Amino acid sequence: DERPTYGPLTQLDVNEIMNTQNSSVYMRIPFELSGDPSRFDELRMDVRFDDGYRAYLNGQLVSEENTPFAPPPPAPNVLPWNSSAEGTAGALNGQIPLTQVDLLAFRDSLRLGSNVLAIHGLNIDANDHDFFFDAQLIGTEFATGKAQVFASPTPGSANLAPAAQPPQVIGEEGL
């Protein structure tokens, strides 16, 4: 039972509409974007989930985990409304793992103004009581032509947003 782990992070409890009734849920996360989306040097989705999901950005499939195979062509690449996750994922040692999904290839799916991140959330079974999903889209612009310092080292993986510029030291007296 993962309720102690998920409880404080739950903003919308779907247990009553899912538990013993359905292993799927649809979620729509509307958001506004001001400015040209092409300005983003990085675009990613930070996601925590139990057990699986399929994510769409303005109707474009951008990411999926633990999803069943969709019907073969020529059928559309859609999952039935009552699909279940193909495997389990969730809390490990009391923590919900964060997965960072690179979405830069889908930057053109963003629009100035209204946008929607749509999620088909999948639980392993309708009788499994611990479904969880949380996502955040993060678009980052880098300052060009300046030295950049990273808040956290990320050897072997993509760099995250750089930290604020380091202070400029002038002379022996400091700033």
Coordinates of N, CA and C in Angstrom, one line a residue:
D1 N 0.8 -1.2 0.0 CA 0.0 0.0 0.0 C 0.9 1.2 0.0
E2 N 0.8 2.1 -1.0 CA 1.6 3.2 -1.2 C 1.0 4.5 -0.8
R3 N -0.2 4.5 -0.1 CA -0.9 5.7 0.2 C -0.1 6.7 1.1
P4 N 0.7 6.2 2.0 CA 1.5 7.2 2.8 C 2.5 8.0 1.9
T5 N 3.0 7.3 0.8 CA 3.9 8.0 -0.1 C 3.1 9.0 -1.0
Y6 N 2.0 8.6 -1.5 CA 1.3 9.3 -2.5 C 0.4 10.4 -1.9
G7 N -0.1 10.1 -0.7 CA -1.1 11.0 -0.1 C -0.8 12.5 -0.1
P8 N 0.4 12.9 0.4 CA 0.7 14.3 0.4 C 0.9 15.0 -1.0
L9 N 1.1 14.2 -2.0 CA 1.3 14.7 -3.4 C 0.0 14.7 -4.2
T10 N -1.1 14.1 -3.6 CA -2.3 14.0 -4.3 C -3.1 15.3 -4.3
Q11 N -3.5 15.8 -5.5 CA -4.3 17.0 -5.6 C -5.7 16.7 -6.0
L12 N -5.8 15.6 -6.8 CA -7.2 15.2 -7.2 C -7.2 13.7 -7.0
D13 N -8.1 13.2 -6.1 CA -8.2 11.8 -5.7 C -9.2 11.1 -6.7
V14 N -8.7 10.2 -7.6 CA -9.6 9.5 -8.5 C -9.9 8.1 -8.1
N15 N -9.5 7.8 -6.8 CA -9.7 6.4 -6.3 C -11.2 6.0 -6.5
E16 N -12.1 6.8 -6.1 CA -13.5 6.4 -6.1 C -14.0 6.1 -7.5
I17 N -13.5 6.8 -8.6 CA -14.0 6.6 -9.9 C -13.2 5.5 -10.6
M18 N -12.0 5.1 -10.1 CA -11.2 4.1 -10.7 C -11.2 2.8 -10.0
N19 N -11.0 2.8 -8.7 CA -10.8 1.5 -8.0 C -12.0 0.5 -8.2
T20 N -11.7 -0.6 -8.7 CA -12.6 -1.8 -9.0 C -13.5 -1.5 -10.2
Q21 N -13.3 -0.3 -10.8 CA -14.2 0.1 -11.9 C -13.4 0.2 -13.3
N22 N -12.2 0.8 -13.2 CA -11.5 1.0 -14.5 C -10.0 1.2 -14.2
S23 N -9.2 0.7 -15.1 CA -7.8 0.9 -14.9 C -7.2 2.1 -15.7
S24 N -8.1 2.9 -16.3 CA -7.7 4.0 -17.1 C -8.4 5.3 -16.6
V25 N -7.7 6.4 -16.8 CA -8.3 7.7 -16.6 C -7.7 8.7 -17.6
Y26 N -8.5 9.6 -18.1 CA -8.1 10.7 -19.0 C -7.9 12.0 -18.2
M27 N -6.8 12.7 -18.4 CA -6.6 14.0 -17.7 C -6.2 15.0 -18.8
R28 N -6.6 16.2 -18.6 CA -6.3 17.3 -19.5 C -5.7 18.4 -18.6
I29 N -4.5 18.9 -19.0 CA -3.9 19.9 -18.2 C -3.7 21.1 -19.2
P30 N -4.6 22.1 -19.1 CA -4.5 23.2 -20.0 C -3.5 24.2 -19.5
F31 N -2.8 24.9 -20.4 CA -1.8 25.9 -19.9 C -1.7 27.0 -21.0
E32 N -1.2 28.1 -20.6 CA -1.0 29.2 -21.6 C 0.5 29.4 -21.8
L33 N 0.8 29.8 -23.0 CA 2.2 30.0 -23.4 C 2.3 31.4 -24.0
S34 N 3.1 32.3 -23.4 CA 3.3 33.6 -24.0 C 4.7 33.6 -24.6
G35 N 4.8 34.2 -25.8 CA 6.0 34.2 -26.5 C 6.2 33.1 -27.5
D36 N 7.2 33.2 -28.3 CA 7.4 32.2 -29.4 C 8.0 30.9 -28.8
P37 N 7.4 29.8 -29.0 CA 7.9 28.5 -28.5 C 9.2 28.1 -29.0
S38 N 9.6 28.6 -30.2 CA 10.9 28.3 -30.7 C 12.1 28.8 -29.9
R39 N 11.8 29.7 -29.0 CA 12.9 30.2 -28.1 C 13.4 29.2 -27.1
F40 N 12.7 28.1 -26.9 CA 13.2 27.2 -25.9 C 14.4 26.3 -26.5
D41 N 15.5 26.3 -25.7 CA 16.6 25.5 -26.0 C 16.5 24.1 -25.4
E42 N 15.7 24.0 -24.4 CA 15.3 22.7 -23.9 C 13.8 22.7 -23.6
L43 N 13.2 21.5 -23.8 CA 11.8 21.3 -23.5 C 11.7 19.9 -23.0
R44 N 11.3 19.8 -21.7 CA 11.2 18.4 -21.1 C 9.9 18.3 -20.3
M45 N 9.5 17.1 -20.0 CA 8.4 16.8 -19.1 C 9.0 16.0 -18.0
D46 N 8.8 16.5 -16.8 CA 9.2 15.8 -15.6 C 7.9 15.1 -15.1
V47 N 8.0 13.8 -15.0 CA 6.8 13.0 -14.7 C 7.1 11.9 -13.6
R48 N 6.1 11.8 -12.8 CA 6.1 10.7 -11.7 C 4.8 9.9 -12.0
F49 N 4.9 8.6 -12.0 CA 3.7 7.8 -12.3 C 3.7 6.5 -11.7
D50 N 2.5 5.9 -11.6 CA 2.2 4.6 -11.1 C 0.9 4.2 -11.8
D51 N 0.8 3.4 -12.8 CA 1.8 2.5 -13.3 C 2.3 2.8 -14.7
G52 N 1.5 3.5 -15.5 CA 1.8 3.9 -16.9 C 1.0 5.1 -17.4
Y53 N 1.4 5.5 -18.6 CA 0.7 6.7 -19.1 C 1.1 6.8 -20.6
R54 N 0.3 7.6 -21.3 CA 0.5 8.1 -22.6 C 0.3 9.6 -22.6
A55 N 1.2 10.4 -23.1 CA 1.1 11.9 -23.0 C 1.0 12.4 -24.4
Y56 N 0.1 13.4 -24.6 CA -0.1 14.1 -25.8 C 0.0 15.6 -25.6
L57 N 0.8 16.3 -26.4 CA 0.9 17.7 -26.4 C 0.2 18.3 -27.6
N58 N -0.9 18.9 -27.3 CA -1.8 19.5 -28.4 C -2.1 18.4 -29.4
G59 N -2.5 17.2 -28.9 CA -2.9 16.1 -29.8 C -1.7 15.3 -30.4
Q60 N -0.5 15.7 -30.2 CA 0.7 14.9 -30.7 C 1.2 14.0 -29.6
L61 N 1.3 12.7 -29.9 CA 1.8 11.7 -28.9 C 3.3 12.1 -28.7
V62 N 3.7 12.4 -27.4 CA 5.0 12.8 -27.1 C 5.8 11.8 -26.2
S63 N 5.1 11.0 -25.4 CA 5.7 10.1 -24.5 C 4.8 9.0 -24.0
E64 N 5.3 7.9 -23.7 CA 4.5 6.8 -23.1 C 5.4 5.9 -22.3
E65 N 4.9 5.3 -21.3 CA 5.6 4.3 -20.4 C 4.6 3.2 -20.0
N66 N 5.0 2.0 -20.1 CA 4.2 0.8 -19.7 C 2.8 0.8 -20.4
T67 N 2.8 1.1 -21.7 CA 1.5 1.1 -22.4 C 1.5 -0.2 -23.2
P68 N 0.2 -0.7 -23.4 CA 0.1 -1.9 -24.3 C 0.3 -1.5 -25.7
F69 N 0.6 -2.5 -26.5 CA 0.8 -2.2 -27.9 C -0.5 -1.7 -28.5
A70 N -0.4 -0.7 -29.3 CA -1.6 -0.1 -30.0 C -1.9 -1.1 -31.2
P71 N -3.1 -1.0 -31.7 CA -3.4 -1.9 -32.9 C -2.5 -1.6 -34.1
P72 N -2.2 -2.6 -34.9 CA -1.3 -2.4 -36.0 C -1.9 -1.6 -37.1
P73 N -1.1 -0.9 -37.9 CA -1.7 -0.2 -39.0 C -2.5 -1.1 -39.9
P74 N -3.6 -0.6 -40.5 CA -3.9 0.8 -40.7 C -4.8 1.4 -39.6
A75 N -5.0 0.6 -38.5 CA -5.8 1.2 -37.4 C -5.0 2.4 -36.8
P76 N -5.8 3.3 -36.2 CA -5.1 4.5 -35.6 C -4.3 4.1 -34.4
N77 N -3.3 4.8 -34.1 CA -2.4 4.5 -33.0 C -3.0 5.0 -31.7
V78 N -4.1 4.4 -31.3 CA -4.9 4.8 -30.1 C -5.0 3.6 -29.2
L79 N -5.1 3.8 -27.9 CA -5.3 2.8 -27.0 C -6.8 2.8 -26.6
P80 N -7.4 1.6 -26.4 CA -8.8 1.6 -25.9 C -8.9 2.4 -24.6
W81 N -10.1 2.9 -24.4 CA -10.4 3.7 -23.2 C -10.2 3.0 -21.9
N82 N -10.3 1.7 -21.9 CA -10.2 0.9 -20.7 C -8.9 0.1 -20.7
S83 N -7.8 0.6 -21.3 CA -6.5 -0.1 -21.3 C -5.9 -0.2 -19.9
S84 N -5.1 -1.1 -19.7 CA -4.3 -1.3 -18.5 C -2.8 -1.2 -18.8
A85 N -2.1 -0.8 -17.8 CA -0.6 -0.7 -18.0 C 0.0 -2.1 -18.2
E86 N 1.0 -2.2 -19.0 CA 1.7 -3.4 -19.3 C 2.6 -3.9 -18.2
G87 N 3.0 -3.0 -17.3 CA 3.8 -3.4 -16.2 C 3.6 -2.5 -15.0
T88 N 4.3 -2.7 -13.9 CA 4.1 -1.8 -12.7 C 5.3 -0.9 -12.6
A89 N 5.0 0.3 -12.1 CA 6.0 1.3 -11.8 C 5.4 2.1 -10.6
G90 N 6.2 2.6 -9.8 CA 5.7 3.4 -8.7 C 6.8 3.7 -7.6
A91 N 6.4 3.8 -6.4 CA 7.3 4.2 -5.3 C 8.3 3.1 -5.1
L92 N 9.6 3.6 -4.9 CA 10.7 2.8 -4.6 C 11.3 3.4 -3.3
N93 N 11.4 2.6 -2.3 CA 12.0 3.0 -1.0 C 11.3 4.3 -0.5
G94 N 9.9 4.3 -0.7 CA 9.2 5.4 -0.2 C 9.2 6.7 -1.0
Q95 N 9.8 6.6 -2.2 CA 9.9 7.8 -3.1 C 9.3 7.5 -4.4
I96 N 8.7 8.4 -5.1 CA 8.2 8.2 -6.4 C 9.2 8.7 -7.4
P97 N 9.8 7.8 -8.2 CA 10.9 8.2 -9.0 C 10.5 9.3 -10.1
L98 N 11.4 10.2 -10.3 CA 11.1 11.3 -11.3 C 11.8 10.8 -12.6
T99 N 11.0 10.9 -13.7 CA 11.5 10.6 -15.0 C 11.5 11.9 -15.8
Q100 N 12.6 12.2 -16.4 CA 12.7 13.4 -17.2 C 12.7 13.0 -18.7
V101 N 11.7 13.5 -19.4 CA 11.5 13.1 -20.8 C 11.8 14.3 -21.7
D102 N 12.8 14.1 -22.6 CA 13.2 15.2 -23.5 C 12.1 15.3 -24.6
L103 N 11.5 16.5 -24.7 CA 10.5 16.8 -25.6 C 10.9 17.9 -26.6
L104 N 12.2 18.2 -26.7 CA 12.6 19.2 -27.7 C 12.2 18.9 -29.1
A105 N 12.1 17.7 -29.5 CA 11.7 17.3 -30.8 C 10.2 17.7 -31.1
F106 N 9.5 17.9 -30.0 CA 8.1 18.3 -30.1 C 7.8 19.8 -29.9
R107 N 8.8 20.6 -29.8 CA 8.7 22.0 -29.6 C 7.7 22.6 -30.5
D108 N 7.7 22.2 -31.8 CA 6.7 22.8 -32.8 C 5.3 22.5 -32.5
S109 N 5.0 21.5 -31.6 CA 3.7 21.2 -31.2 C 3.1 22.3 -30.2
L110 N 4.0 23.1 -29.6 CA 3.5 24.2 -28.8 C 3.0 25.3 -29.6
R111 N 2.0 26.0 -29.0 CA 1.4 27.2 -29.7 C 1.4 28.4 -28.8
L112 N 1.5 29.5 -29.4 CA 1.3 30.8 -28.6 C -0.1 30.8 -28.1
G113 N -0.3 31.0 -26.8 CA -1.6 31.1 -26.2 C -2.0 29.7 -25.6
S114 N -3.2 29.2 -25.8 CA -3.7 28.0 -25.2 C -3.1 26.8 -25.7
N115 N -2.7 25.9 -24.8 CA -2.2 24.6 -25.1 C -2.8 23.6 -24.1
V116 N -2.6 22.3 -24.5 CA -3.1 21.2 -23.6 C -2.2 20.1 -23.6
L117 N -1.8 19.6 -22.4 CA -1.1 18.4 -22.1 C -2.2 17.4 -21.7
A118 N -2.4 16.4 -22.6 CA -3.5 15.4 -22.3 C -2.8 14.1 -21.9
I119 N -3.3 13.4 -20.9 CA -2.7 12.2 -20.4 C -3.8 11.1 -20.4
H120 N -3.4 9.9 -20.9 CA -4.2 8.7 -20.7 C -3.4 7.9 -19.6
G121 N -3.9 8.0 -18.4 CA -3.2 7.4 -17.3 C -3.6 5.9 -17.2
L122 N -2.7 5.0 -16.9 CA -2.9 3.6 -16.9 C -2.5 3.0 -15.6
N123 N -3.4 2.2 -15.0 CA -3.1 1.5 -13.8 C -2.9 0.0 -14.2
I124 N -2.2 -0.8 -13.5 CA -2.0 -2.2 -13.8 C -3.3 -3.0 -13.9
D125 N -4.3 -2.6 -13.1 CA -5.5 -3.4 -13.0 C -6.5 -2.5 -12.3
A126 N -7.8 -2.7 -12.6 CA -8.9 -1.9 -12.0 C -8.9 -2.1 -10.5
N127 N -8.4 -3.3 -10.0 CA -8.4 -3.6 -8.6 C -7.2 -3.1 -7.8
D128 N -6.3 -2.5 -8.6 CA -5.1 -1.9 -7.9 C -5.4 -0.5 -7.4
H129 N -5.2 -0.3 -6.2 CA -5.6 0.9 -5.5 C -4.7 2.1 -5.5
D130 N -3.5 2.0 -6.1 CA -2.5 3.1 -5.9 C -2.1 3.7 -7.2
F131 N -3.0 4.1 -8.1 CA -2.7 4.9 -9.3 C -2.2 6.3 -8.9
F132 N -1.1 6.8 -9.6 CA -0.6 8.1 -9.4 C -0.1 8.7 -10.7
F133 N -0.3 10.0 -10.9 CA 0.3 10.6 -12.0 C 0.6 12.1 -11.7
D134 N 1.7 12.6 -12.1 CA 2.1 14.0 -11.9 C 3.0 14.4 -13.0
A135 N 2.8 15.5 -13.6 CA 3.7 16.0 -14.7 C 3.9 17.5 -14.7
Q136 N 5.0 17.9 -15.1 CA 5.4 19.3 -15.3 C 6.1 19.5 -16.6
L137 N 5.7 20.4 -17.4 CA 6.4 20.8 -18.6 C 7.4 21.9 -18.3
I138 N 8.6 21.8 -18.8 CA 9.6 22.8 -18.5 C 10.3 23.2 -19.8
G139 N 10.2 24.5 -20.1 CA 10.8 25.0 -21.3 C 11.9 26.0 -20.8
T140 N 13.1 25.8 -21.3 CA 14.3 26.6 -20.8 C 14.9 27.3 -22.0
E141 N 15.2 28.6 -21.7 CA 16.0 29.4 -22.7 C 17.4 29.7 -22.1
F142 N 18.4 29.5 -22.8 CA 19.8 29.8 -22.3 C 20.2 31.2 -22.8
A143 N 20.9 31.8 -21.9 CA 21.5 33.1 -22.3 C 22.7 32.8 -23.2
T144 N 22.8 33.4 -24.3 CA 23.9 33.0 -25.2 C 25.0 34.0 -25.1
G145 N 26.2 33.5 -25.4 CA 27.4 34.3 -25.4 C 28.0 34.6 -24.0
K146 N 27.5 33.9 -23.0 CA 28.0 34.2 -21.7 C 28.4 32.9 -21.1
A147 N 29.4 32.9 -20.1 CA 29.7 31.7 -19.4 C 28.6 31.3 -18.5
Q148 N 28.3 30.0 -18.4 CA 27.2 29.5 -17.6 C 27.7 28.5 -16.6
V149 N 27.1 28.6 -15.4 CA 27.4 27.7 -14.3 C 26.2 26.8 -14.1
F150 N 26.3 25.5 -13.9 CA 25.2 24.7 -13.7 C 25.0 24.4 -12.2
A151 N 23.8 24.5 -11.7 CA 23.5 24.4 -10.3 C 23.8 23.0 -9.8
S152 N 23.6 22.0 -10.6 CA 23.9 20.6 -10.3 C 24.6 19.9 -11.4
P153 N 25.7 19.2 -11.2 CA 26.4 18.5 -12.3 C 25.5 17.4 -12.8
T154 N 25.6 17.1 -14.1 CA 24.8 16.0 -14.7 C 25.7 15.2 -15.6
P155 N 26.8 14.7 -15.1 CA 27.6 13.9 -16.0 C 26.9 12.7 -16.7
G156 N 27.0 12.6 -18.0 CA 26.4 11.5 -18.7 C 25.0 11.7 -19.1
S157 N 24.4 12.8 -18.7 CA 23.0 13.1 -19.1 C 22.9 14.6 -19.5
A158 N 21.7 14.9 -20.1 CA 21.5 16.3 -20.5 C 21.6 17.3 -19.4
N159 N 22.2 18.4 -19.6 CA 22.3 19.5 -18.6 C 21.0 20.0 -18.4
L160 N 20.7 20.4 -17.1 CA 19.5 21.0 -16.8 C 19.7 22.5 -16.9
A161 N 18.8 23.3 -16.5 CA 18.9 24.8 -16.7 C 20.1 25.3 -15.9
P162 N 20.8 26.2 -16.5 CA 22.0 26.8 -15.8 C 21.5 27.6 -14.6
A163 N 22.4 27.8 -13.7 CA 22.2 28.6 -12.5 C 22.3 30.1 -12.9
A164 N 22.1 31.0 -12.0 CA 22.3 32.4 -12.2 C 23.8 32.6 -12.5
Q165 N 24.0 33.7 -13.2 CA 25.4 34.0 -13.5 C 26.2 34.2 -12.3
P166 N 27.5 33.7 -12.2 CA 28.3 33.9 -11.0 C 28.7 35.4 -10.9
P167 N 28.9 35.8 -9.7 CA 29.3 37.2 -9.5 C 30.6 37.5 -10.1
Q168 N 30.7 38.7 -10.6 CA 32.0 39.1 -11.2 C 32.9 39.7 -10.1
V169 N 34.1 39.1 -10.0 CA 35.0 39.6 -9.0 C 35.9 40.6 -9.6
I170 N 36.0 41.8 -8.9 CA 36.8 42.9 -9.5 C 37.9 43.2 -8.4
G171 N 39.1 42.9 -8.8 CA 40.2 43.2 -7.8 C 40.2 42.3 -6.7
E172 N 41.1 42.6 -5.7 CA 41.3 41.7 -4.5 C 40.2 42.0 -3.5
E173 N 39.4 43.0 -3.6 CA 38.5 43.4 -2.6 C 37.1 42.7 -2.8
G174 N 36.9 42.0 -3.9 CA 35.6 41.4 -4.1 C 34.8 42.1 -5.2
L175 N 33.5 42.2 -5.0 CA 32.6 42.7 -6.0 C 32.7 44.2 -6.2

